PDB file of C-alpha atoms and ligand atoms in Angstrom:
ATOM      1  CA  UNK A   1       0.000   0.000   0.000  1.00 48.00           C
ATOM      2  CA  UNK A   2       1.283   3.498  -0.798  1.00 52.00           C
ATOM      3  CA  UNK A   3       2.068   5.554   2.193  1.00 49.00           C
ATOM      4  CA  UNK A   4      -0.451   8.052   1.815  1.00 50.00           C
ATOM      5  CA  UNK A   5      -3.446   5.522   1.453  1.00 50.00           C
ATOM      6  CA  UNK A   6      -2.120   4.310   4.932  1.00 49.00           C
ATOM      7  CA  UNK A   7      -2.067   7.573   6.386  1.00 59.00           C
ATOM      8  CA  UNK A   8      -5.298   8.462   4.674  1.00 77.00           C
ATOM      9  CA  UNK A   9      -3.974  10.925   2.278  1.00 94.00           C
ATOM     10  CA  UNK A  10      -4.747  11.299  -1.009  1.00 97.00           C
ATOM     11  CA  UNK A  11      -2.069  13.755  -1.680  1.00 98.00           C
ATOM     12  CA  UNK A  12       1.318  13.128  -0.204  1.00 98.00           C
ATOM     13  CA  UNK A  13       4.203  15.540  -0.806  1.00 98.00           C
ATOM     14  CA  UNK A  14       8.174  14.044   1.086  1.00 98.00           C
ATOM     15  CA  UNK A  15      10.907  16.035   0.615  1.00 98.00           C
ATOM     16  CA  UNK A  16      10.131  17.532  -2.548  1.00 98.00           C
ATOM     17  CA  UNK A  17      12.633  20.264  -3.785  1.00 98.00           C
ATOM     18  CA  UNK A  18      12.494  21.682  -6.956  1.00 98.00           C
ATOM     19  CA  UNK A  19      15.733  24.125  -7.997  1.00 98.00           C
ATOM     20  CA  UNK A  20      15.367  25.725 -11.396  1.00 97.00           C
ATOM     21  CA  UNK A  21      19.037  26.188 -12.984  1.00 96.00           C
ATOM     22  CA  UNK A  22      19.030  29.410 -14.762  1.00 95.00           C
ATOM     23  CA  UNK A  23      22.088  31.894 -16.142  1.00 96.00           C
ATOM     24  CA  UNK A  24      22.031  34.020 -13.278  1.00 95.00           C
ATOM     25  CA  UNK A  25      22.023  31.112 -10.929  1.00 96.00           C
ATOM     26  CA  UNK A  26      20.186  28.403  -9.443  1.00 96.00           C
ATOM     27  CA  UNK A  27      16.603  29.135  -7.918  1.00 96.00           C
ATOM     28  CA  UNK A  28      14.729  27.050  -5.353  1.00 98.00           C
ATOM     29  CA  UNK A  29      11.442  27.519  -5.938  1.00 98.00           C
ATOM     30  CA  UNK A  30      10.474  24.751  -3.240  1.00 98.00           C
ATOM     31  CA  UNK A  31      12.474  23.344  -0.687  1.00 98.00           C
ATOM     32  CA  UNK A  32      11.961  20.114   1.316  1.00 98.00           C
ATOM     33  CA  UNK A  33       8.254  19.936   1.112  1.00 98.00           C
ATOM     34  CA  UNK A  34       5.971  17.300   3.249  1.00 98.00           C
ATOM     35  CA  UNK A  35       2.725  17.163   3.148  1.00 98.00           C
ATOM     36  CA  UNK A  36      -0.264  15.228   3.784  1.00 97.00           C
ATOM     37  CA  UNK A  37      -3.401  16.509   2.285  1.00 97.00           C
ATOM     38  CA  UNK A  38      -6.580  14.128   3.573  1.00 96.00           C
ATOM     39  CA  UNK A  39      -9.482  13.610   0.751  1.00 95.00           C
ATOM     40  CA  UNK A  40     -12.394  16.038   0.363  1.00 95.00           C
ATOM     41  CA  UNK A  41     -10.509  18.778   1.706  1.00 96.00           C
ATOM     42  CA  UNK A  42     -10.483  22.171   0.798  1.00 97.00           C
ATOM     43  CA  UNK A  43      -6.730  23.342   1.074  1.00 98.00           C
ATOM     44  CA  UNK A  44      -5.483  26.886   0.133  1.00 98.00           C
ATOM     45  CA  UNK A  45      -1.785  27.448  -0.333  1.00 98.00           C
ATOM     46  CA  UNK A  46      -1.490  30.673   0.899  1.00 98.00           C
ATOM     47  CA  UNK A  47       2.135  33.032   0.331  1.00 98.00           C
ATOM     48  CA  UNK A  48       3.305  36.167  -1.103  1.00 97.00           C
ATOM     49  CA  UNK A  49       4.544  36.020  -5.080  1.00 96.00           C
ATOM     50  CA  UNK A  50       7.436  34.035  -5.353  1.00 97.00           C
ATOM     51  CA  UNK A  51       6.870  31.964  -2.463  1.00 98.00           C
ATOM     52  CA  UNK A  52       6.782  28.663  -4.642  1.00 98.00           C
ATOM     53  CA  UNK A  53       2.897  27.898  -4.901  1.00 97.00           C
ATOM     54  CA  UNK A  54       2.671  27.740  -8.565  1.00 96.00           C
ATOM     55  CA  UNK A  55       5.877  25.265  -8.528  1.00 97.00           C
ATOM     56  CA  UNK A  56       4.225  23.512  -5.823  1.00 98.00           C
ATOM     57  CA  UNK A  57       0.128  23.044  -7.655  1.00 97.00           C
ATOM     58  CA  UNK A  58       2.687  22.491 -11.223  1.00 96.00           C
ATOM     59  CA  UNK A  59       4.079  19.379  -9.613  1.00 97.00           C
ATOM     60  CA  UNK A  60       1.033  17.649  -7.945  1.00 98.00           C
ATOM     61  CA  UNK A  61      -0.514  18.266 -11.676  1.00 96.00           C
ATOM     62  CA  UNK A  62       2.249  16.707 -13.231  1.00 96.00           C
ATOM     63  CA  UNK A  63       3.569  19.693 -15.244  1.00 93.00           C
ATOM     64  CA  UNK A  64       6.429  19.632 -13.868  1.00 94.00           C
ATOM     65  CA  UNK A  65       8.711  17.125 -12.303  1.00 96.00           C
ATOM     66  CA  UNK A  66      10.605  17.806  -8.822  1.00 98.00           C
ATOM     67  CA  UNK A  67      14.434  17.494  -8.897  1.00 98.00           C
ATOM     68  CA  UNK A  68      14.082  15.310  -5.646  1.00 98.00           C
ATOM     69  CA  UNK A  69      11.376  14.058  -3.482  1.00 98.00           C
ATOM     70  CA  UNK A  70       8.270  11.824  -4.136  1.00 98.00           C
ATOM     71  CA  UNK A  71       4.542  12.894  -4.864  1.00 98.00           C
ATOM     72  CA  UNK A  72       1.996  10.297  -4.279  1.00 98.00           C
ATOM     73  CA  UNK A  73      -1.592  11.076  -5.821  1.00 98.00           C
ATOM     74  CA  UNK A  74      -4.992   8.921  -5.382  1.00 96.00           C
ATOM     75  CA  UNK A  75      -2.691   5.960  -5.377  1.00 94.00           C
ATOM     76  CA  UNK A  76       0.051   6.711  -7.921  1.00 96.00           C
ATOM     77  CA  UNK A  77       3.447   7.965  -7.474  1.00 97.00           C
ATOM     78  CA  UNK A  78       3.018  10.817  -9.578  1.00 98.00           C
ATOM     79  CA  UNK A  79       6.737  11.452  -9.729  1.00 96.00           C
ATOM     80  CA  UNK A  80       7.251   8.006 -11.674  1.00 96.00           C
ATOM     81  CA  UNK A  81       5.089   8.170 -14.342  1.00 96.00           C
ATOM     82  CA  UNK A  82       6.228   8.497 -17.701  1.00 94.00           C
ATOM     83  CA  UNK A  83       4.510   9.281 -21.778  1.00 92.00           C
ATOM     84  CA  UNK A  84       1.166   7.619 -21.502  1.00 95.00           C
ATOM     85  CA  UNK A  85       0.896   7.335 -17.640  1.00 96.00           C
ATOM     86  CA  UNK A  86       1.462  11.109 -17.077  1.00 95.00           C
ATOM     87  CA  UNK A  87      -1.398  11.674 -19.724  1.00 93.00           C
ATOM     88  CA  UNK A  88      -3.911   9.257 -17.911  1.00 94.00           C
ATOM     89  CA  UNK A  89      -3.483  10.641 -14.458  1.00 96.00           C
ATOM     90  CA  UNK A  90      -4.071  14.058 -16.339  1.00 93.00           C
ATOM     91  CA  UNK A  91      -6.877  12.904 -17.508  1.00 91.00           C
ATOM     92  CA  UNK A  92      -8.558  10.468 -14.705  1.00 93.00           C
ATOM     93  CA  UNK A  93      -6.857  11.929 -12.077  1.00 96.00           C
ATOM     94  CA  UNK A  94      -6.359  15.933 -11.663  1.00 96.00           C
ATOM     95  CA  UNK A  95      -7.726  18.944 -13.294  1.00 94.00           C
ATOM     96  CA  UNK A  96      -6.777  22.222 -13.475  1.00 92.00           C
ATOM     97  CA  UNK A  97      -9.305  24.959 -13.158  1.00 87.00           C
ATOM     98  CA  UNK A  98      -8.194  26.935 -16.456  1.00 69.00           C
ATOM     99  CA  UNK A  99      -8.172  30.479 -16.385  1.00 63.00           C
ATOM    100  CA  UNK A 100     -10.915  31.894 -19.191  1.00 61.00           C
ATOM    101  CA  UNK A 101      -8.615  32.556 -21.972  1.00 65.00           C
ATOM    102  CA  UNK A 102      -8.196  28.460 -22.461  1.00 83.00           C
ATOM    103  CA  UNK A 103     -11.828  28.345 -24.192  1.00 92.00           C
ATOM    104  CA  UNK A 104     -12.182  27.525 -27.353  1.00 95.00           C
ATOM    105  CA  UNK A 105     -13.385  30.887 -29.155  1.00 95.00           C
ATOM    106  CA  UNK A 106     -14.666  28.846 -31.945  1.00 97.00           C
ATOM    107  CA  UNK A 107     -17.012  26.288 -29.309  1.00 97.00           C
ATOM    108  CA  UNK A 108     -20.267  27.601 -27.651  1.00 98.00           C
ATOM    109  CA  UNK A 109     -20.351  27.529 -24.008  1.00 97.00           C
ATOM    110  CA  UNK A 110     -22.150  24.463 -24.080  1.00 98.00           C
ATOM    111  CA  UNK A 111     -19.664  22.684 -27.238  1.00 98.00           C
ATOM    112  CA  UNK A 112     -16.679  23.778 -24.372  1.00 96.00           C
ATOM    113  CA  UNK A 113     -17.975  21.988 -21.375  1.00 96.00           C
ATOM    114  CA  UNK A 114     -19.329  19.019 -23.256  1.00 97.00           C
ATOM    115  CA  UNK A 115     -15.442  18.427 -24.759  1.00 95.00           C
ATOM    116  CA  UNK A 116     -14.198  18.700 -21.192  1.00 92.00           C
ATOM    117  CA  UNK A 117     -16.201  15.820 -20.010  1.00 94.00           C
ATOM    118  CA  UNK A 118     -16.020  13.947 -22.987  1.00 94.00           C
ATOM    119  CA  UNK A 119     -12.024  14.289 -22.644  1.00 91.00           C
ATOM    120  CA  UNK A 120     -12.074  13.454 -19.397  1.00 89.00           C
ATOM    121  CA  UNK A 121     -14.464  10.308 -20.618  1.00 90.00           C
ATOM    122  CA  UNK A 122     -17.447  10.531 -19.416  1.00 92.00           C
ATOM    123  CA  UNK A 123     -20.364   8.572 -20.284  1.00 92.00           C
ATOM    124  CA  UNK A 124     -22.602  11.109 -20.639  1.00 95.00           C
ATOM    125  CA  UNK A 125     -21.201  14.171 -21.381  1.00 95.00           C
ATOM    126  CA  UNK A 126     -23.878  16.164 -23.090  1.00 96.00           C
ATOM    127  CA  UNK A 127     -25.757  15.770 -19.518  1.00 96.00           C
ATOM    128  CA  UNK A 128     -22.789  16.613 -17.498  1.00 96.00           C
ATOM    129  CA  UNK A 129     -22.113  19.990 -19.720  1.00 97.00           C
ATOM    130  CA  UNK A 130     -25.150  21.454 -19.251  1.00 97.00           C
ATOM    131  CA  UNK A 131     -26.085  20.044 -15.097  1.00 95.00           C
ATOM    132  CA  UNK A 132     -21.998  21.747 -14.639  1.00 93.00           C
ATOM    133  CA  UNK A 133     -23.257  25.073 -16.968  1.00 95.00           C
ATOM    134  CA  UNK A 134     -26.466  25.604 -15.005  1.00 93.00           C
ATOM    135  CA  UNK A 135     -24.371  24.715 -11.353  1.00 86.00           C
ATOM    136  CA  UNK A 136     -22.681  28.015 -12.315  1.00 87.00           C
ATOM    137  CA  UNK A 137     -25.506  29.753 -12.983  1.00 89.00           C
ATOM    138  CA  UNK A 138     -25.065  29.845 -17.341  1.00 95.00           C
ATOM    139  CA  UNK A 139     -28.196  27.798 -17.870  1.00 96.00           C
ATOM    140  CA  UNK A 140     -29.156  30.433 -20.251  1.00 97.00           C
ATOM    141  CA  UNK A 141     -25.661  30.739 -21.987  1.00 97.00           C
ATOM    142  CA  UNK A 142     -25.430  28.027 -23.012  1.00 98.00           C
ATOM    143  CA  UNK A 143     -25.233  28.579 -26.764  1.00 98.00           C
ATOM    144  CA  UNK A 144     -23.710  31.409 -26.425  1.00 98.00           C
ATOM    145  CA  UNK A 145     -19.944  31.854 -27.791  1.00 97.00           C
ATOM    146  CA  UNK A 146     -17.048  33.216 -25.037  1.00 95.00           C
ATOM    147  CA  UNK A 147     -16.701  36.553 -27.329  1.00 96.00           C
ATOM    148  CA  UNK A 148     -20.729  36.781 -26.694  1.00 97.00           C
ATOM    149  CA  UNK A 149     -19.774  36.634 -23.010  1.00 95.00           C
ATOM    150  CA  UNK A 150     -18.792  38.532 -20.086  1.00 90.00           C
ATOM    151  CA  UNK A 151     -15.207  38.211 -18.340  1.00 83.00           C
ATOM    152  CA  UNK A 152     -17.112  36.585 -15.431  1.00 83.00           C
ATOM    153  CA  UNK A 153     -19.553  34.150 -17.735  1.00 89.00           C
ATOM    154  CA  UNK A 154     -16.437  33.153 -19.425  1.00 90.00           C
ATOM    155  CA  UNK A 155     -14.728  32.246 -16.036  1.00 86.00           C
ATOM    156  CA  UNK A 156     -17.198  30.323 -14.988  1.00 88.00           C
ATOM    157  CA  UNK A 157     -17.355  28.150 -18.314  1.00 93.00           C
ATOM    158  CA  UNK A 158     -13.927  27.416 -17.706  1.00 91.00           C
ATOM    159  CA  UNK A 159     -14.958  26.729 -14.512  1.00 88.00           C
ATOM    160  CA  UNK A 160     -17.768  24.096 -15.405  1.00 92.00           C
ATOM    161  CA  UNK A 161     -15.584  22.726 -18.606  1.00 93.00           C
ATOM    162  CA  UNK A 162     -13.086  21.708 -14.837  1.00 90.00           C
ATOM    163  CA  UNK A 163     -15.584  20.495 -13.098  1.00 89.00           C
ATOM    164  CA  UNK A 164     -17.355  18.575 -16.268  1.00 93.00           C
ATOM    165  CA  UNK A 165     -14.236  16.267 -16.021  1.00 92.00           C
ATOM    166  CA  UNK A 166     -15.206  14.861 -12.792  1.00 92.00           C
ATOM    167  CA  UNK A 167     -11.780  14.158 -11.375  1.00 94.00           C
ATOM    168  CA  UNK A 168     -11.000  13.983  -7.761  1.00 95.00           C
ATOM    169  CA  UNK A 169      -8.444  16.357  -7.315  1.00 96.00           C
ATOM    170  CA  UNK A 170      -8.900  20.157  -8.615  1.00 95.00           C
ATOM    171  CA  UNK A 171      -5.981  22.454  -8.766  1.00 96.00           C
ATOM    172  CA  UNK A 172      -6.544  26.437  -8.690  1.00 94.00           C
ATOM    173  CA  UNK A 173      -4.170  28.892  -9.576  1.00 93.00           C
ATOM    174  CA  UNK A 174      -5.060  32.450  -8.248  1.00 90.00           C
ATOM    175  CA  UNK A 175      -9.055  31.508  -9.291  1.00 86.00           C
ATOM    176  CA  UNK A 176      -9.859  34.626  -8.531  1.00 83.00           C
ATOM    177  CA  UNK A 177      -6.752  36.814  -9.835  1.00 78.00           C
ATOM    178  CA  UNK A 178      -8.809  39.119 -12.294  1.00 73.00           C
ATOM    179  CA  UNK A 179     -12.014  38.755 -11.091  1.00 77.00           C
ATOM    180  CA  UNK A 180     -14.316  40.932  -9.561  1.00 81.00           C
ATOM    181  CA  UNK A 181     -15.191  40.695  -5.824  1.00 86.00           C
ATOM    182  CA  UNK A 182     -18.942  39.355  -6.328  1.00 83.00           C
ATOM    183  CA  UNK A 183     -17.862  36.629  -8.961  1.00 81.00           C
ATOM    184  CA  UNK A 184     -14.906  35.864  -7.324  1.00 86.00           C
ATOM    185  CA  UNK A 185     -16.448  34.620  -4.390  1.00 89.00           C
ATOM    186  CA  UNK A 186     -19.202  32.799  -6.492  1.00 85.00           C
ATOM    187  CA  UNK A 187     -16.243  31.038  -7.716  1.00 86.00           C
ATOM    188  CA  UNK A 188     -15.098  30.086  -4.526  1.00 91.00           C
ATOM    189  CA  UNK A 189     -18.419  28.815  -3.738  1.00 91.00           C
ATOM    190  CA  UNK A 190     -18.679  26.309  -5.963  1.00 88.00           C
ATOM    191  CA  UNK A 191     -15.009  25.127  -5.122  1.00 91.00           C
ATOM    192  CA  UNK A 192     -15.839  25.074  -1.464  1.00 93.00           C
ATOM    193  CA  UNK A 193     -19.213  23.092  -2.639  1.00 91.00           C
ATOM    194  CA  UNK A 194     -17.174  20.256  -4.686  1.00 89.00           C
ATOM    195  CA  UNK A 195     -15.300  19.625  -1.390  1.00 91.00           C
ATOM    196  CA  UNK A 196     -18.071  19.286   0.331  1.00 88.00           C
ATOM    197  CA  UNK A 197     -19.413  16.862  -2.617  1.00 89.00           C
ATOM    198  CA  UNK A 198     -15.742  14.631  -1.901  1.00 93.00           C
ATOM    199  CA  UNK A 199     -13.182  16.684  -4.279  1.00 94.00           C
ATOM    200  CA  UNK A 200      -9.964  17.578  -2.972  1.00 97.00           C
ATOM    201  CA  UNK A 201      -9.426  21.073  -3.978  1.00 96.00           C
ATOM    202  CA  UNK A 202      -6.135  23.024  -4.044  1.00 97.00           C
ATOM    203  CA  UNK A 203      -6.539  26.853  -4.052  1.00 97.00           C
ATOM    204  CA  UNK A 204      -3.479  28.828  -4.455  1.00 96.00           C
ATOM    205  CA  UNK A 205      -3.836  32.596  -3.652  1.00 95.00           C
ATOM    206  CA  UNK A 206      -1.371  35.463  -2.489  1.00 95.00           C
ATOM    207  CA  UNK A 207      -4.617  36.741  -0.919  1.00 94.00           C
ATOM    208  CA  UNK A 208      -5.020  35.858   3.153  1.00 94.00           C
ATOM    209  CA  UNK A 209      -8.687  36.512   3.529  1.00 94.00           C
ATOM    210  CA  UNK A 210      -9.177  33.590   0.918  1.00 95.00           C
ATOM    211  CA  UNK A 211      -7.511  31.406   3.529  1.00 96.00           C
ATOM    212  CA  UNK A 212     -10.175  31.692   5.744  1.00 96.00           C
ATOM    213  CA  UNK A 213     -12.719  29.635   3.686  1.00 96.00           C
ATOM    214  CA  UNK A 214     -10.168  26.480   3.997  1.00 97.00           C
ATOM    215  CA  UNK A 215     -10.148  23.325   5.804  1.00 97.00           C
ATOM    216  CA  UNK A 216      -6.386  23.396   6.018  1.00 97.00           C
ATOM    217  CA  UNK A 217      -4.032  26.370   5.114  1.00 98.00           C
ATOM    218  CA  UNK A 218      -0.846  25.542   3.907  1.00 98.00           C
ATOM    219  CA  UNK A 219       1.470  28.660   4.145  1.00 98.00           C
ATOM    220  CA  UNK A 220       4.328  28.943   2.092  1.00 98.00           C
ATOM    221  CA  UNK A 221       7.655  31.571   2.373  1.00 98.00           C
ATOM    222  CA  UNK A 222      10.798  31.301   0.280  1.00 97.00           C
ATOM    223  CA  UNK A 223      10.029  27.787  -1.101  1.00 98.00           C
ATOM    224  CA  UNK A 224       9.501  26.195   2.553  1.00 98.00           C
ATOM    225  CA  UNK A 225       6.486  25.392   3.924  1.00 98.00           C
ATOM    226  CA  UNK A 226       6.075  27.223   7.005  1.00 98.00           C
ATOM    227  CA  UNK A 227       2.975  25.879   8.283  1.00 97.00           C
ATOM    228  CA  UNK A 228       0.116  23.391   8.078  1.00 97.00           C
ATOM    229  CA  UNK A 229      -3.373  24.329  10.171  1.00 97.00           C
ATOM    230  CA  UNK A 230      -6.886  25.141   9.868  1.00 97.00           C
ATOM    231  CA  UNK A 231      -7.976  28.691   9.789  1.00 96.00           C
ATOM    232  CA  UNK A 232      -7.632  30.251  13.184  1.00 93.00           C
ATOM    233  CA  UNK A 233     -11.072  31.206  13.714  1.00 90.00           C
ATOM    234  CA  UNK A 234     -12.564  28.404  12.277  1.00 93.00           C
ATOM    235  CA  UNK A 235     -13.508  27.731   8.365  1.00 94.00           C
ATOM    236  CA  UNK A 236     -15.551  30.445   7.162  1.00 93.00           C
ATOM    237  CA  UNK A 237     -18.154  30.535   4.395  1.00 93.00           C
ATOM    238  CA  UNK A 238     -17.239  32.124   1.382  1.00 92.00           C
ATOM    239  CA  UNK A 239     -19.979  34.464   1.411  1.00 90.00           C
ATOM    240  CA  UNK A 240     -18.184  35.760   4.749  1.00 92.00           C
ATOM    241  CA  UNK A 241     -15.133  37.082   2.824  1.00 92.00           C
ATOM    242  CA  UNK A 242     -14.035  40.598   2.051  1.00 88.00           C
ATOM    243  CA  UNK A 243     -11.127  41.860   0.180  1.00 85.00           C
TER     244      UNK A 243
HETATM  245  N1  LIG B   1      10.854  28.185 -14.965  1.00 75.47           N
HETATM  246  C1  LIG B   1      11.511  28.872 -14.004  1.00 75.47           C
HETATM  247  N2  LIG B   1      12.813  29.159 -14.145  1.00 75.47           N
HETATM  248  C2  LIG B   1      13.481  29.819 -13.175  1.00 75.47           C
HETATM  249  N3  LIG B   1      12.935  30.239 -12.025  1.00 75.47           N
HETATM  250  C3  LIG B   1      11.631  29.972 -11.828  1.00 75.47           C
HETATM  251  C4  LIG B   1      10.851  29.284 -12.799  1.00 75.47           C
HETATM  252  N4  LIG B   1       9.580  29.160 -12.327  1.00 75.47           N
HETATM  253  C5  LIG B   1       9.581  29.750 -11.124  1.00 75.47           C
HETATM  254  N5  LIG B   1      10.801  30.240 -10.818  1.00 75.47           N
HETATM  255  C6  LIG B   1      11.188  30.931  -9.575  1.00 75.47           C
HETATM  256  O1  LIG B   1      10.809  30.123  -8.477  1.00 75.47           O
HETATM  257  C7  LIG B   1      10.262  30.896  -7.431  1.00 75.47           C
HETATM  258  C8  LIG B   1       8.826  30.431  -7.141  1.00 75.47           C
HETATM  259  O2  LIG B   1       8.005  30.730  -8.249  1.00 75.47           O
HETATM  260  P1  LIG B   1       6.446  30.425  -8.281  1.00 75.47           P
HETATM  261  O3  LIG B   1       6.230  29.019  -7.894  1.00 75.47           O
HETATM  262  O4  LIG B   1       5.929  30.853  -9.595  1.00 75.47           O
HETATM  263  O5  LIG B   1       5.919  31.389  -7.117  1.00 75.47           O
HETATM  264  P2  LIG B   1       4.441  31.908  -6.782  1.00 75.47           P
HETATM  265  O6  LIG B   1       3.464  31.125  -7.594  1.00 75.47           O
HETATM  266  O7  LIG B   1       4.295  31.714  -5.303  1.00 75.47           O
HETATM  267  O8  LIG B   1       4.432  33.369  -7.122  1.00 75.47           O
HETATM  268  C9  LIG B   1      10.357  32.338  -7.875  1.00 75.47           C
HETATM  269  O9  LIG B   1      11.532  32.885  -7.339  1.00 75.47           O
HETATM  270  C10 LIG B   1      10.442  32.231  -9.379  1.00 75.47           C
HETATM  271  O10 LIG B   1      11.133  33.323  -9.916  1.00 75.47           O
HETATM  272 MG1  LIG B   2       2.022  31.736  -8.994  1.00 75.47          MG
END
């Protein structure tokens, strides 16, 4: 049995260092990470810029590889998987929630979503694509194209084309970043809600108030990992936030 299926885990980070070699010297982006993340948790990874989150989400997604340490995903050791392995756990295994400018302008709202799920193989993904466009509140939208759209609508089809796949584990980058306050924290509703429905979300953000909405905060500085607790205070809804 993998380690972190005996500790209940379904992410498990040991050691993991990742030092990017450039001209002007060599970087460590992330240095000795550990960490145990349990299942249907809502975990934000919470640092200034810099701090190493992006390296950090990169490496449980399998963009990138760590230059030492072992990553242990839902049962695989993500850091030995090669060609056609790497693509499956993509696939079956993590998701990214894309940033809006990753839809396809020539796809409909609906056409976007549906490809996600039927990418991500699921049976029926004409279903899925329009239950995941009407969970985000683009029931109406649905034939609409993304340059028909607002920066928010568009979001939030990238959004439901991320959750269409169905994978366990979702991975956000600064999900907010260029949003506005009111559909920013509609986004982090329906994050916080897929957690609650037994996803294992990761939310990076530079931005502490966001932290308060976790289950566990991770808090990174310099590459280390400089703590590992829930929100002092308690988890908060997202409609409690402020920023
Ligand atoms: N491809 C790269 N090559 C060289 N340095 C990098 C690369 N990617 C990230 N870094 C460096 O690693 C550190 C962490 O970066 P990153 O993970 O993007 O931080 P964050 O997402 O917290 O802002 C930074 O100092 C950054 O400049
Ligand atoms: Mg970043």
């Amino acid at each position: 049995m993998p380690p972190e299926e005996a500790s209940g885990a379904i992410i498990a980070l040991s050691n993991v260092t990742k030092r990017f070699v450039t001209p002007a010297g060599t970087v460590v982006a992330l240095d000795s990470a550990t960490l145990s993340v349990p299942a249907a948790c809502l975990v934000v990874v919470l640092g200034p810029s810099g701090s190493g989150k992006t390296t950090l989400l990169n490496m449980i997604g399998a963009l990138d590889t760590p230059s030492d340490g072992v990553i242990d995903v839902a049962g695989k050791r993500v850091t030995d998987l090669r060609g056609a392995q790497r693509f499956a756990y993509r696939r079956n295994t993590v998701t990214f929630v894309f940033q809006a400018f990753n839809l396809f302008p020539e796809l409909t709202a609906l056409e976007n979503v549906h490809f996600g799920a039927e990418a991500a193989g699921r049976s029926s993904p004409a279903e899925v694509a329009r239950a995941m466009l009407e969970a985000v509140e683009l029931g109406h939208r649905l034939h609409h194209f993304p340059h028909e759209l607002s920066g928010g609508e568009q979001q939030r089809v990238a959004i439901a084309r991320s959750l269409a796949t169905g994978n366990p584990v979702l991975l956000a980058d600064e999900p907010t970043g260029e949003l506005d306050y009111r559909t920013g924290i509609q986004i982090l509703r329906l994050l916080r809600q897929r957690a609650g429905g037994g996803k294992t979300v990761l939310v990076v953000t530079h931005n502490r108030e966001i932290a308060r909405m976790a289950d566990l905060v991770v808090e990174l500085r310099g590459g280390r990992i400089v703590g590992v607790a829930p929100p002092a205070g308690g988890t908060l809804d997202p409609a409690e936030l402020r920023w």
